[in-house]
Amino acid sequence: PAGRWRIHSFTARELADTNPGSFRRNYLDLLDDDAVSRFLDAVPGEYFRRFPWAFGTVLRGFADDEPFLASADAHFRAVPWSPSLERALPAHGASPAAALSAVHDDLGRDGRALRGAFWRAVSDRFADAYYRRQHDWMRDHGVSYISNPLWDEYGPAEQIKSTGNLNTLNQWAQVPGTD
């Protein structure tokens, strides 16, 4: 709704969040273009710098294993967030404040539309920043991107909070995978 909004966010940190051995600690923001570009430079980019002769012949592709929105964690306990969503949400017809309010509270019909805009923005950012960037990098280097998404054994409603819309994401995998 119109007006000035103030958002207060309260979170509980689990032991795993502060544990240096936790799989969530320092996980890459897969909604951020720059973070994913740096990942591509550091991992497949380093292979290409060292073994360019092997690309497309000996080395046919790169596979991931269950990437997820670390800010939400793999077990749906939090709503994903990335600074990139602040820029993405207006294109989906929502301000960050209104969309986050709707995700956390039932604001009626308008709130459901805002909630939908939020989850579309999350899924679209994941598809564009992580999946499409990998597709393009692999294509440009003569190899394939092989994806094994998280929660592929569940329906779309369970997947969206940690992995986005798999139909949107897998359009960018040259070889869509599954467990």
PDB file of C-alpha atoms in Angstrom:
ATOM      1  CA  PRO A   1       0.000   0.000   0.000  1.00  0.00           C
ATOM      2  CA  ALA A   2       0.977   3.625  -0.405  1.00  0.00           C
ATOM      3  CA  GLY A   3       2.740   5.478   2.364  1.00  0.00           C
ATOM      4  CA  ARG A   4       6.029   5.428   4.209  1.00  0.00           C
ATOM      5  CA  TRP A   5       7.262   2.051   5.375  1.00  0.00           C
ATOM      6  CA  ARG A   6       9.754   1.063   8.021  1.00  0.00           C
ATOM      7  CA  ILE A   7      10.996  -2.525   7.961  1.00  0.00           C
ATOM      8  CA  HIS A   8      12.389  -4.221  11.036  1.00  0.00           C
ATOM      9  CA  SER A   9      14.036  -7.562  10.458  1.00  0.00           C
ATOM     10  CA  PHE A  10      14.867  -9.924  13.293  1.00  0.00           C
ATOM     11  CA  THR A  11      16.787 -13.115  12.688  1.00  0.00           C
ATOM     12  CA  ALA A  12      18.025 -15.960  14.796  1.00  0.00           C
ATOM     13  CA  ARG A  13      21.470 -17.280  14.064  1.00  0.00           C
ATOM     14  CA  GLU A  14      22.009 -20.961  14.516  1.00  0.00           C
ATOM     15  CA  LEU A  15      25.266 -22.508  15.588  1.00  0.00           C
ATOM     16  CA  ALA A  16      25.777 -23.632  11.973  1.00  0.00           C
ATOM     17  CA  ASP A  17      25.683 -19.994  10.830  1.00  0.00           C
ATOM     18  CA  THR A  18      28.711 -19.132  12.962  1.00  0.00           C
ATOM     19  CA  ASN A  19      30.472 -22.482  12.616  1.00  0.00           C
ATOM     20  CA  PRO A  20      33.501 -22.104  10.300  1.00  0.00           C
ATOM     21  CA  GLY A  21      32.814 -25.608   8.953  1.00  0.00           C
ATOM     22  CA  SER A  22      29.186 -24.872   8.031  1.00  0.00           C
ATOM     23  CA  PHE A  23      28.286 -25.288   4.372  1.00  0.00           C
ATOM     24  CA  ARG A  24      26.431 -21.943   4.543  1.00  0.00           C
ATOM     25  CA  ARG A  25      29.395 -19.942   5.768  1.00  0.00           C
ATOM     26  CA  ASN A  26      30.797 -17.761   3.014  1.00  0.00           C
ATOM     27  CA  TYR A  27      28.586 -19.347   0.336  1.00  0.00           C
ATOM     28  CA  LEU A  28      28.504 -17.315  -2.854  1.00  0.00           C
ATOM     29  CA  ASP A  29      25.631 -14.868  -3.481  1.00  0.00           C
ATOM     30  CA  LEU A  30      24.266 -16.612  -6.573  1.00  0.00           C
ATOM     31  CA  LEU A  31      21.915 -13.690  -7.279  1.00  0.00           C
ATOM     32  CA  ASP A  32      24.798 -11.254  -7.773  1.00  0.00           C
ATOM     33  CA  ASP A  33      26.310 -10.808 -11.246  1.00  0.00           C
ATOM     34  CA  ASP A  34      29.721  -9.728  -9.997  1.00  0.00           C
ATOM     35  CA  ALA A  35      30.022 -12.576  -7.485  1.00  0.00           C
ATOM     36  CA  VAL A  36      29.149 -15.169 -10.133  1.00  0.00           C
ATOM     37  CA  SER A  37      31.538 -13.587 -12.657  1.00  0.00           C
ATOM     38  CA  ARG A  38      34.337 -13.833 -10.109  1.00  0.00           C
ATOM     39  CA  PHE A  39      33.414 -17.465  -9.420  1.00  0.00           C
ATOM     40  CA  LEU A  40      33.562 -18.244 -13.151  1.00  0.00           C
ATOM     41  CA  ASP A  41      36.957 -16.589 -13.399  1.00  0.00           C
ATOM     42  CA  ALA A  42      38.297 -18.454 -10.367  1.00  0.00           C
ATOM     43  CA  VAL A  43      37.040 -21.952 -11.199  1.00  0.00           C
ATOM     44  CA  PRO A  44      36.444 -22.746 -14.889  1.00  0.00           C
ATOM     45  CA  GLY A  45      38.483 -19.658 -15.848  1.00  0.00           C
ATOM     46  CA  GLU A  46      41.538 -21.092 -14.117  1.00  0.00           C
ATOM     47  CA  TYR A  47      41.082 -24.408 -15.914  1.00  0.00           C
ATOM     48  CA  PHE A  48      40.919 -22.513 -19.192  1.00  0.00           C
ATOM     49  CA  ARG A  49      44.082 -20.539 -18.415  1.00  0.00           C
ATOM     50  CA  ARG A  50      45.963 -23.748 -17.562  1.00  0.00           C
ATOM     51  CA  PHE A  51      44.490 -26.207 -20.072  1.00  0.00           C
ATOM     52  CA  PRO A  52      43.016 -24.301 -23.034  1.00  0.00           C
ATOM     53  CA  TRP A  53      43.956 -27.155 -25.385  1.00  0.00           C
ATOM     54  CA  ALA A  54      41.636 -29.546 -23.488  1.00  0.00           C
ATOM     55  CA  PHE A  55      38.443 -27.478 -23.809  1.00  0.00           C
ATOM     56  CA  GLY A  56      35.812 -29.122 -25.980  1.00  0.00           C
ATOM     57  CA  THR A  57      37.800 -32.325 -26.416  1.00  0.00           C
ATOM     58  CA  VAL A  58      39.240 -33.816 -23.225  1.00  0.00           C
ATOM     59  CA  LEU A  59      37.256 -31.444 -21.029  1.00  0.00           C
ATOM     60  CA  ARG A  60      33.642 -31.501 -22.230  1.00  0.00           C
ATOM     61  CA  GLY A  61      31.911 -29.502 -19.506  1.00  0.00           C
ATOM     62  CA  PHE A  62      31.531 -28.434 -15.908  1.00  0.00           C
ATOM     63  CA  ALA A  63      28.885 -29.714 -13.517  1.00  0.00           C
ATOM     64  CA  ASP A  64      27.488 -28.126 -10.409  1.00  0.00           C
ATOM     65  CA  ASP A  65      25.875 -29.978  -7.545  1.00  0.00           C
ATOM     66  CA  GLU A  66      22.791 -28.521  -5.903  1.00  0.00           C
ATOM     67  CA  PRO A  67      23.454 -24.787  -5.934  1.00  0.00           C
ATOM     68  CA  PHE A  68      21.063 -22.898  -3.675  1.00  0.00           C
ATOM     69  CA  LEU A  69      20.228 -19.462  -2.379  1.00  0.00           C
ATOM     70  CA  ALA A  70      22.484 -19.442   0.647  1.00  0.00           C
ATOM     71  CA  SER A  71      20.728 -16.470   2.183  1.00  0.00           C
ATOM     72  CA  ALA A  72      17.643 -18.700   2.466  1.00  0.00           C
ATOM     73  CA  ASP A  73      19.691 -21.827   3.209  1.00  0.00           C
ATOM     74  CA  ALA A  74      18.860 -25.254   1.929  1.00  0.00           C
ATOM     75  CA  HIS A  75      16.133 -25.852   4.469  1.00  0.00           C
ATOM     76  CA  PHE A  76      13.741 -22.922   3.835  1.00  0.00           C
ATOM     77  CA  ARG A  77      14.165 -21.202   7.188  1.00  0.00           C
ATOM     78  CA  ALA A  78      14.712 -17.717   5.833  1.00  0.00           C
ATOM     79  CA  VAL A  79      13.696 -15.532   2.926  1.00  0.00           C
ATOM     80  CA  PRO A  80      16.506 -15.084   0.393  1.00  0.00           C
ATOM     81  CA  TRP A  81      18.030 -11.669  -0.002  1.00  0.00           C
ATOM     82  CA  SER A  82      20.762 -10.115  -2.091  1.00  0.00           C
ATOM     83  CA  PRO A  83      21.545  -6.462  -2.787  1.00  0.00           C
ATOM     84  CA  SER A  84      20.759  -7.293  -6.422  1.00  0.00           C
ATOM     85  CA  LEU A  85      17.083  -7.782  -5.502  1.00  0.00           C
ATOM     86  CA  GLU A  86      16.770  -4.118  -4.572  1.00  0.00           C
ATOM     87  CA  ARG A  87      17.462  -3.300  -8.227  1.00  0.00           C
ATOM     88  CA  ALA A  88      15.404  -6.214  -9.622  1.00  0.00           C
ATOM     89  CA  LEU A  89      12.151  -5.785  -7.715  1.00  0.00           C
ATOM     90  CA  PRO A  90      10.959  -2.540  -9.390  1.00  0.00           C
ATOM     91  CA  ALA A  91      11.028  -4.323 -12.776  1.00  0.00           C
ATOM     92  CA  HIS A  92       8.528  -6.759 -11.263  1.00  0.00           C
ATOM     93  CA  GLY A  93       6.300  -3.944 -10.022  1.00  0.00           C
ATOM     94  CA  ALA A  94       7.326  -3.971  -6.372  1.00  0.00           C
ATOM     95  CA  SER A  95       9.491  -1.985  -4.019  1.00  0.00           C
ATOM     96  CA  PRO A  96      11.744  -3.990  -1.704  1.00  0.00           C
ATOM     97  CA  ALA A  97       9.894  -2.746   1.398  1.00  0.00           C
ATOM     98  CA  ALA A  98       6.437  -3.638   0.111  1.00  0.00           C
ATOM     99  CA  ALA A  99       7.527  -7.005  -1.320  1.00  0.00           C
ATOM    100  CA  LEU A 100       9.326  -8.075   1.856  1.00  0.00           C
ATOM    101  CA  SER A 101       6.336  -7.015   3.956  1.00  0.00           C
ATOM    102  CA  ALA A 102       4.074  -9.158   1.780  1.00  0.00           C
ATOM    103  CA  VAL A 103       6.407 -12.150   2.003  1.00  0.00           C
ATOM    104  CA  HIS A 104       6.277 -12.034   5.795  1.00  0.00           C
ATOM    105  CA  ASP A 105       2.627 -11.126   6.331  1.00  0.00           C
ATOM    106  CA  ASP A 106      -0.755 -11.722   4.681  1.00  0.00           C
ATOM    107  CA  LEU A 107      -1.650  -8.382   3.124  1.00  0.00           C
ATOM    108  CA  GLY A 108      -4.628  -9.701   1.169  1.00  0.00           C
ATOM    109  CA  ARG A 109      -4.929  -9.796  -2.608  1.00  0.00           C
ATOM    110  CA  ASP A 110      -2.427  -6.972  -3.193  1.00  0.00           C
ATOM    111  CA  GLY A 111      -0.013  -8.664  -0.812  1.00  0.00           C
ATOM    112  CA  ARG A 112      -0.236 -11.932  -2.734  1.00  0.00           C
ATOM    113  CA  ALA A 113       0.640 -10.048  -5.938  1.00  0.00           C
ATOM    114  CA  LEU A 114       3.623  -8.462  -4.174  1.00  0.00           C
ATOM    115  CA  ARG A 115       4.682 -11.857  -2.804  1.00  0.00           C
ATOM    116  CA  GLY A 116       4.532 -13.277  -6.321  1.00  0.00           C
ATOM    117  CA  ALA A 117       6.608 -10.362  -7.627  1.00  0.00           C
ATOM    118  CA  PHE A 118       9.221 -11.039  -4.943  1.00  0.00           C
ATOM    119  CA  TRP A 119       9.562 -14.738  -5.779  1.00  0.00           C
ATOM    120  CA  ARG A 120       9.649 -14.028  -9.537  1.00  0.00           C
ATOM    121  CA  ALA A 121      12.430 -11.507  -8.940  1.00  0.00           C
ATOM    122  CA  VAL A 122      14.375 -14.053  -6.848  1.00  0.00           C
ATOM    123  CA  SER A 123      13.969 -16.798  -9.434  1.00  0.00           C
ATOM    124  CA  ASP A 124      14.746 -14.495 -12.369  1.00  0.00           C
ATOM    125  CA  ARG A 125      17.881 -13.157 -10.642  1.00  0.00           C
ATOM    126  CA  PHE A 126      19.067 -16.710  -9.929  1.00  0.00           C
ATOM    127  CA  ALA A 127      18.412 -17.708 -13.538  1.00  0.00           C
ATOM    128  CA  ASP A 128      20.150 -14.656 -14.968  1.00  0.00           C
ATOM    129  CA  ALA A 129      23.065 -14.228 -12.570  1.00  0.00           C
ATOM    130  CA  TYR A 130      24.010 -17.865 -12.026  1.00  0.00           C
ATOM    131  CA  TYR A 131      22.550 -20.141 -14.692  1.00  0.00           C
ATOM    132  CA  ARG A 132      22.660 -17.853 -17.749  1.00  0.00           C
ATOM    133  CA  ARG A 133      26.156 -16.590 -16.917  1.00  0.00           C
ATOM    134  CA  GLN A 134      27.433 -20.165 -16.687  1.00  0.00           C
ATOM    135  CA  HIS A 135      25.664 -21.095 -19.936  1.00  0.00           C
ATOM    136  CA  ASP A 136      27.232 -18.149 -21.745  1.00  0.00           C
ATOM    137  CA  TRP A 137      30.724 -18.738 -20.323  1.00  0.00           C
ATOM    138  CA  MET A 138      30.633 -22.448 -21.184  1.00  0.00           C
ATOM    139  CA  ARG A 139      29.277 -21.803 -24.691  1.00  0.00           C
ATOM    140  CA  ASP A 140      31.957 -19.181 -25.326  1.00  0.00           C
ATOM    141  CA  HIS A 141      34.674 -21.653 -24.257  1.00  0.00           C
ATOM    142  CA  GLY A 142      33.399 -24.691 -26.189  1.00  0.00           C
ATOM    143  CA  VAL A 143      32.178 -26.730 -23.210  1.00  0.00           C
ATOM    144  CA  SER A 144      28.811 -27.475 -21.619  1.00  0.00           C
ATOM    145  CA  TYR A 145      27.166 -26.477 -18.374  1.00  0.00           C
ATOM    146  CA  ILE A 146      25.719 -29.497 -16.592  1.00  0.00           C
ATOM    147  CA  SER A 147      23.376 -28.675 -13.723  1.00  0.00           C
ATOM    148  CA  ASN A 148      22.117 -30.791 -10.841  1.00  0.00           C
ATOM    149  CA  PRO A 149      19.624 -28.549  -9.009  1.00  0.00           C
ATOM    150  CA  LEU A 150      18.752 -28.805  -5.344  1.00  0.00           C
ATOM    151  CA  TRP A 151      15.307 -30.169  -4.426  1.00  0.00           C
ATOM    152  CA  ASP A 152      14.618 -31.451  -7.947  1.00  0.00           C
ATOM    153  CA  GLU A 153      12.693 -34.339  -6.380  1.00  0.00           C
ATOM    154  CA  TYR A 154      10.049 -31.968  -4.966  1.00  0.00           C
ATOM    155  CA  GLY A 155       7.331 -29.906  -6.587  1.00  0.00           C
ATOM    156  CA  PRO A 156       7.744 -26.268  -7.632  1.00  0.00           C
ATOM    157  CA  ALA A 157       6.263 -24.811  -4.436  1.00  0.00           C
ATOM    158  CA  GLU A 158       8.945 -26.448  -2.289  1.00  0.00           C
ATOM    159  CA  GLN A 159      11.761 -25.556  -4.686  1.00  0.00           C
ATOM    160  CA  ILE A 160      11.130 -21.871  -5.152  1.00  0.00           C
ATOM    161  CA  LYS A 161      12.427 -20.726  -1.762  1.00  0.00           C
ATOM    162  CA  SER A 162      15.849 -22.269  -2.064  1.00  0.00           C
ATOM    163  CA  THR A 163      16.410 -22.835  -5.768  1.00  0.00           C
ATOM    164  CA  GLY A 164      13.978 -20.711  -7.747  1.00  0.00           C
ATOM    165  CA  ASN A 165      11.857 -22.010 -10.608  1.00  0.00           C
ATOM    166  CA  LEU A 166      13.695 -24.979 -12.131  1.00  0.00           C
ATOM    167  CA  ASN A 167      11.981 -24.496 -15.487  1.00  0.00           C
ATOM    168  CA  THR A 168      13.362 -20.960 -15.671  1.00  0.00           C
ATOM    169  CA  LEU A 169      16.795 -22.080 -14.475  1.00  0.00           C
ATOM    170  CA  ASN A 170      17.253 -25.208 -16.587  1.00  0.00           C
ATOM    171  CA  GLN A 171      16.642 -23.349 -19.833  1.00  0.00           C
ATOM    172  CA  TRP A 172      20.272 -22.241 -19.458  1.00  0.00           C
ATOM    173  CA  ALA A 173      21.823 -25.638 -18.743  1.00  0.00           C
ATOM    174  CA  GLN A 174      23.221 -27.245 -21.883  1.00  0.00           C
ATOM    175  CA  VAL A 175      22.787 -30.537 -20.021  1.00  0.00           C
ATOM    176  CA  PRO A 176      20.021 -30.320 -17.373  1.00  0.00           C
ATOM    177  CA  GLY A 177      20.676 -32.880 -14.667  1.00  0.00           C
ATOM    178  CA  THR A 178      18.973 -34.507 -11.737  1.00  0.00           C
ATOM    179  CA  ASP A 179      19.664 -36.935  -8.916  1.00  0.00           C
TER     180      ASP A 179
END
